Short mmCIF file of C-alpha atoms in Angstrom, two decimals:
data_model
loop_
_atom_site.label_atom_id
_atom_site.label_comp_id
_atom_site.label_asym_id
_atom_site.label_seq_id
_atom_site.Cartn_x
_atom_site.Cartn_y
_atom_site.Cartn_z
CA UNK A 1 63.18 -7.04 73.90
CA UNK A 2 65.49 -7.63 70.94
CA UNK A 3 63.05 -10.19 69.55
CA UNK A 4 60.16 -7.70 69.25
CA UNK A 5 61.74 -5.66 66.44
CA UNK A 6 61.83 -8.44 63.82
CA UNK A 7 58.33 -9.51 64.75
CA UNK A 8 57.03 -5.94 64.33
CA UNK A 9 58.73 -5.68 60.93
CA UNK A 10 57.05 -8.86 59.73
CA UNK A 11 53.63 -7.60 60.89
CA UNK A 12 54.07 -4.27 59.09
CA UNK A 13 55.24 -5.98 55.91
CA UNK A 14 52.21 -8.30 55.84
CA UNK A 15 49.87 -5.43 56.57
CA UNK A 16 51.02 -3.48 53.50
CA UNK A 17 50.56 -6.36 51.04
CA UNK A 18 46.71 -6.43 51.10
CA UNK A 19 46.61 -2.68 50.58
CA UNK A 20 48.72 -2.95 47.45
CA UNK A 21 46.67 -5.85 46.17
CA UNK A 22 43.41 -3.98 46.77
CA UNK A 23 44.69 -0.92 44.94
CA UNK A 24 45.86 -3.04 42.03
CA UNK A 25 42.64 -4.95 42.00
CA UNK A 26 40.54 -1.79 41.94
CA UNK A 27 42.60 -0.37 39.08
CA UNK A 28 42.19 -3.55 37.06
CA UNK A 29 38.46 -3.86 37.75
CA UNK A 30 37.88 -0.23 36.80
CA UNK A 31 39.51 -0.73 33.42
CA UNK A 32 37.60 -3.92 32.74
CA UNK A 33 34.31 -2.25 33.68
CA UNK A 34 34.92 0.61 31.31
CA UNK A 35 35.81 -1.79 28.51
CA UNK A 36 32.75 -3.87 29.27
CA UNK A 37 30.49 -0.83 29.42
CA UNK A 38 31.74 0.49 26.08
CA UNK A 39 31.00 -2.81 24.33
CA UNK A 40 27.69 -3.76 25.92
CA UNK A 41 26.06 -0.35 26.37
CA UNK A 42 22.59 -0.29 24.70
CA UNK A 43 23.37 3.11 23.22
CA UNK A 44 26.47 1.69 21.57
CA UNK A 45 24.53 -1.11 19.91
CA UNK A 46 22.17 0.85 17.66
CA UNK A 47 19.67 -1.17 15.60
CA UNK A 48 17.51 -0.09 12.69
CA UNK A 49 13.93 0.86 13.66
CA UNK A 50 11.32 -1.65 12.58
CA UNK A 51 9.17 -0.65 9.62
CA UNK A 52 5.52 0.18 10.13
CA UNK A 53 3.24 -2.88 9.71
CA UNK A 54 1.12 -3.02 6.54
CA UNK A 55 -2.41 -1.72 7.10
CA UNK A 56 -4.20 -4.15 4.78
CA UNK A 57 -3.37 -7.85 4.53
CA UNK A 58 -5.83 -8.80 1.77
CA UNK A 59 -7.56 -7.37 -1.29
CA UNK A 60 -11.27 -7.31 -2.11
CA UNK A 61 -12.67 -9.27 -5.04
CA UNK A 62 -12.14 -6.83 -7.91
CA UNK A 63 -15.25 -8.01 -9.77
CA UNK A 64 -17.51 -7.23 -6.81
CA UNK A 65 -15.71 -4.06 -5.70
CA UNK A 66 -18.03 -1.93 -7.84
CA UNK A 67 -21.80 -2.13 -7.40
CA UNK A 68 -23.86 -3.85 -10.10
CA UNK A 69 -26.01 -0.72 -10.48
CA UNK A 70 -22.88 1.35 -11.15
CA UNK A 71 -21.73 -1.15 -13.79
CA UNK A 72 -25.15 -0.97 -15.50
CA UNK A 73 -24.99 2.83 -15.54
CA UNK A 74 -21.42 3.12 -16.78
CA UNK A 75 -21.33 0.16 -19.17
CA UNK A 76 -24.75 -0.31 -20.86
CA UNK A 77 -25.31 -3.67 -22.56
CA UNK A 78 -22.42 -5.23 -20.64
CA UNK A 79 -21.26 -8.45 -22.25
CA UNK A 80 -20.35 -10.10 -18.95
CA UNK A 81 -22.27 -8.55 -16.06
CA UNK A 82 -20.09 -10.27 -13.49
CA UNK A 83 -16.96 -8.85 -15.11
CA UNK A 84 -13.88 -10.54 -16.52
CA UNK A 85 -11.31 -11.12 -13.77
CA UNK A 86 -7.69 -10.38 -14.48
CA UNK A 87 -5.10 -13.14 -14.24
CA UNK A 88 -3.04 -13.12 -11.02
CA UNK A 89 -0.76 -15.71 -9.41
CA UNK A 90 -1.22 -14.03 -6.01
CA UNK A 91 -4.69 -12.62 -5.40
CA UNK A 92 -3.65 -11.19 -2.01
CA UNK A 93 -1.18 -8.88 -3.75
CA UNK A 94 -2.77 -8.13 -7.12
CA UNK A 95 -6.23 -8.32 -8.64
CA UNK A 96 -8.33 -6.79 -11.39
CA UNK A 97 -11.58 -6.96 -13.34
CA UNK A 98 -13.00 -5.37 -16.50
CA UNK A 99 -16.34 -4.81 -18.22
CA UNK A 100 -17.20 -3.69 -21.75
CA UNK A 101 -20.39 -3.24 -23.72
CA UNK A 102 -21.83 -1.81 -26.92
CA UNK A 103 -25.21 -0.10 -26.86
CA UNK A 104 -26.24 -0.56 -30.49
CA UNK A 105 -28.88 1.89 -31.74
CA UNK A 106 -28.78 0.87 -35.39
CA UNK A 107 -28.70 3.79 -37.84
CA UNK A 108 -28.60 6.19 -34.90
CA UNK A 109 -25.17 4.94 -34.02
CA UNK A 110 -23.77 3.02 -31.08
CA UNK A 111 -22.08 3.83 -27.80
CA UNK A 112 -19.14 1.77 -26.59
CA UNK A 113 -17.91 1.76 -22.97
CA UNK A 114 -15.08 -0.01 -21.19
CA UNK A 115 -14.30 -0.04 -17.44
CA UNK A 116 -11.33 -1.60 -15.67
CA UNK A 117 -10.38 -1.72 -11.97
CA UNK A 118 -7.08 -2.93 -10.56
CA UNK A 119 -5.66 -3.40 -7.04
CA UNK A 120 -2.01 -3.72 -6.01
CA UNK A 121 -1.06 -4.40 -2.38
CA UNK A 122 2.39 -4.19 -0.75
CA UNK A 123 3.66 -5.85 2.42
CA UNK A 124 6.08 -4.12 4.78
CA UNK A 125 9.66 -5.29 4.43
CA UNK A 126 12.61 -4.38 6.65
CA UNK A 127 14.92 -3.97 3.65
CA UNK A 128 12.42 -2.48 1.19
CA UNK A 129 10.43 -0.23 3.51
CA UNK A 130 6.88 -0.06 4.80
CA UNK A 131 3.93 -1.19 2.73
CA UNK A 132 2.64 2.39 2.62
CA UNK A 133 5.96 3.71 1.29
CA UNK A 134 6.17 1.01 -1.36
CA UNK A 135 2.55 1.71 -2.36
CA UNK A 136 3.36 5.42 -2.64
CA UNK A 137 6.19 4.63 -5.04
CA UNK A 138 3.85 2.44 -7.13
CA UNK A 139 1.19 5.15 -7.08
CA UNK A 140 3.65 7.65 -8.55
CA UNK A 141 4.71 5.17 -11.24
CA UNK A 142 1.11 4.46 -12.29
CA UNK A 143 0.25 8.15 -12.56
CA UNK A 144 3.32 8.74 -14.74
CA UNK A 145 2.46 5.71 -16.88
CA UNK A 146 -1.08 6.97 -17.50
CA UNK A 147 0.24 10.39 -18.52
CA UNK A 148 2.69 8.78 -20.91
CA UNK A 149 0.08 6.68 -22.75
CA UNK A 150 1.17 6.32 -26.37
CA UNK A 151 -0.93 8.43 -28.71
CA UNK A 152 -2.66 10.31 -25.87
CA UNK A 153 -4.09 13.65 -26.98
CA UNK A 154 -4.01 16.57 -24.56
CA UNK A 155 -3.20 14.51 -21.45
CA UNK A 156 -3.93 16.33 -18.21
CA UNK A 157 -3.52 15.33 -14.57
CA UNK A 158 -5.08 16.83 -11.47
CA UNK A 159 -5.46 15.75 -7.83
CA UNK A 160 -8.74 14.22 -6.65
CA UNK A 161 -9.93 15.23 -3.18
CA UNK A 162 -11.43 12.91 -0.57
CA UNK A 163 -10.34 9.71 -2.26
CA UNK A 164 -7.99 7.54 -0.21
CA UNK A 165 -4.86 9.19 1.13
CA UNK A 166 -3.86 10.54 -2.27
CA UNK A 167 -5.42 10.37 -5.71
CA UNK A 168 -4.85 11.73 -9.22
CA UNK A 169 -7.10 11.84 -12.27
CA UNK A 170 -5.48 11.60 -15.71
CA UNK A 171 -7.63 12.45 -18.73
CA UNK A 172 -6.87 12.35 -22.45
CA UNK A 173 -8.26 11.60 -25.88
CA UNK A 174 -7.16 8.68 -28.02
CA UNK A 175 -7.91 7.70 -31.61
CA UNK A 176 -8.24 3.95 -32.25
CA UNK A 177 -9.46 2.29 -35.44
CA UNK A 178 -10.42 5.75 -36.75
CA UNK A 179 -12.74 6.30 -33.76
CA UNK A 180 -12.30 9.02 -31.15
CA UNK A 181 -12.18 7.76 -27.55
CA UNK A 182 -12.26 9.70 -24.32
CA UNK A 183 -10.23 8.26 -21.43
CA UNK A 184 -10.08 8.88 -17.70
CA UNK A 185 -7.78 7.03 -15.31
CA UNK A 186 -8.02 7.48 -11.55
CA UNK A 187 -5.06 6.30 -9.48
CA UNK A 188 -5.53 6.33 -5.71
CA UNK A 189 -3.63 5.08 -2.68
CA UNK A 190 -5.18 3.93 0.57
CA UNK A 191 -2.65 2.66 3.10
CA UNK A 192 -0.51 0.02 1.41
CA UNK A 193 -2.91 -0.53 -1.52
CA UNK A 194 -2.97 1.23 -4.90
CA UNK A 195 -6.30 1.35 -6.73
CA UNK A 196 -6.44 2.11 -10.44
CA UNK A 197 -9.67 2.68 -12.39
CA UNK A 198 -9.77 3.35 -16.14
CA UNK A 199 -12.97 4.29 -17.94
CA UNK A 200 -13.29 5.10 -21.63
CA UNK A 201 -15.93 5.43 -24.30
CA UNK A 202 -16.54 6.20 -27.97
CA UNK A 203 -19.40 6.79 -30.36
CA UNK A 204 -19.62 4.41 -33.33
CA UNK A 205 -21.39 4.70 -36.68
CA UNK A 206 -21.89 8.44 -36.48
CA UNK A 207 -22.82 8.62 -32.77
CA UNK A 208 -21.27 11.42 -30.75
CA UNK A 209 -18.15 10.84 -28.71
CA UNK A 210 -18.96 11.02 -24.98
CA UNK A 211 -17.80 14.20 -23.28
CA UNK A 212 -14.57 14.20 -21.31
CA UNK A 213 -16.52 15.49 -18.28
CA UNK A 214 -18.95 12.53 -18.36
CA UNK A 215 -16.16 9.99 -18.70
CA UNK A 216 -14.25 11.57 -15.79
CA UNK A 217 -17.38 11.63 -13.65
CA UNK A 218 -17.98 7.94 -14.31
CA UNK A 219 -14.37 7.04 -13.50
CA UNK A 220 -14.52 8.93 -10.21
CA UNK A 221 -17.74 7.20 -9.18
CA UNK A 222 -16.24 3.76 -9.82
CA UNK A 223 -12.98 4.71 -8.08
CA UNK A 224 -14.79 5.80 -4.90
CA UNK A 225 -16.53 2.43 -4.69
CA UNK A 226 -13.29 0.53 -5.38
CA UNK A 227 -11.36 2.41 -2.67
CA UNK A 228 -14.22 1.93 -0.20
CA UNK A 229 -14.15 -1.82 -0.93
CA UNK A 230 -10.56 -1.99 0.34
CA UNK A 231 -11.52 -0.45 3.66
CA UNK A 232 -14.65 -2.58 3.98
CA UNK A 233 -12.68 -5.75 3.34
CA UNK A 234 -10.12 -4.80 5.99
CA UNK A 235 -12.87 -4.12 8.51
CA UNK A 236 -14.32 -7.60 8.09
CA UNK A 237 -10.85 -9.13 8.35
CA UNK A 238 -10.15 -7.33 11.62
CA UNK A 239 -13.33 -8.52 13.30
CA UNK A 240 -12.85 -12.09 12.19
CA UNK A 241 -9.15 -12.18 13.03
CA UNK A 242 -9.66 -11.28 16.69
CA UNK A 243 -10.86 -14.34 18.69
CA UNK A 244 -11.31 -12.29 21.84
CA UNK A 245 -13.47 -9.77 20.02
CA UNK A 246 -15.59 -12.55 18.52
CA UNK A 247 -15.97 -14.24 21.89
CA UNK A 248 -16.95 -10.95 23.51
CA UNK A 249 -19.51 -10.23 20.80
CA UNK A 250 -20.94 -13.74 21.17
CA UNK A 251 -21.20 -13.38 24.93
CA UNK A 252 -22.96 -10.04 24.57
CA UNK A 253 -25.45 -11.54 22.14
CA UNK A 254 -26.24 -14.39 24.54
CA UNK A 255 -26.71 -12.01 27.46
#
């Protein structure tokens, strides 16, 4: 019987060791888990939201963005009917075209007209912002620039309805080479593209200066066509850029 006491003591001592180890292990694991959770939790690792993709990836041909009939109406006796394209190193981001003409009526005087259209497109950039935001900033700059035209007489700006997502018309008079010109500039934004149209005219050799209302009306007509050309160009890009859509359309045609 005297041998049972030491044996019982050894059993009890061994039995308590696992309990202590388990408790210690649980305490250590709990701390590590909390540390791990605090460093790898998705909510702890916040990332910047991605910018909205640019709506338009290309620009229309500026010289064909306005109908030939409109050019004939606004710029009689056009020197270059196809327009004079502006110089651009990247036609997917910037483009322009202009027309001018002199309708010479001899002793009755002559009427001069000049029309210019310009497109500026912006891509979305994580550090610079979305294409639409960047275009909005450019839109504001172009409106301010038109209002600050050197020598402008009685400049006035007013919003234009139903033209892109936002549009402003800037009108003013300007005297050049002792002739009185009437100017109208329409700046519009559609998605990530800014469209600018400037139309002006003057009467030479005693002919009357065109009215500000007529010049503004002509500028608005050209601007509507230019803005519509951006949307039309994007529509054709979308259909051609989707292989599945093209395949589906082809299958439907065959059936």
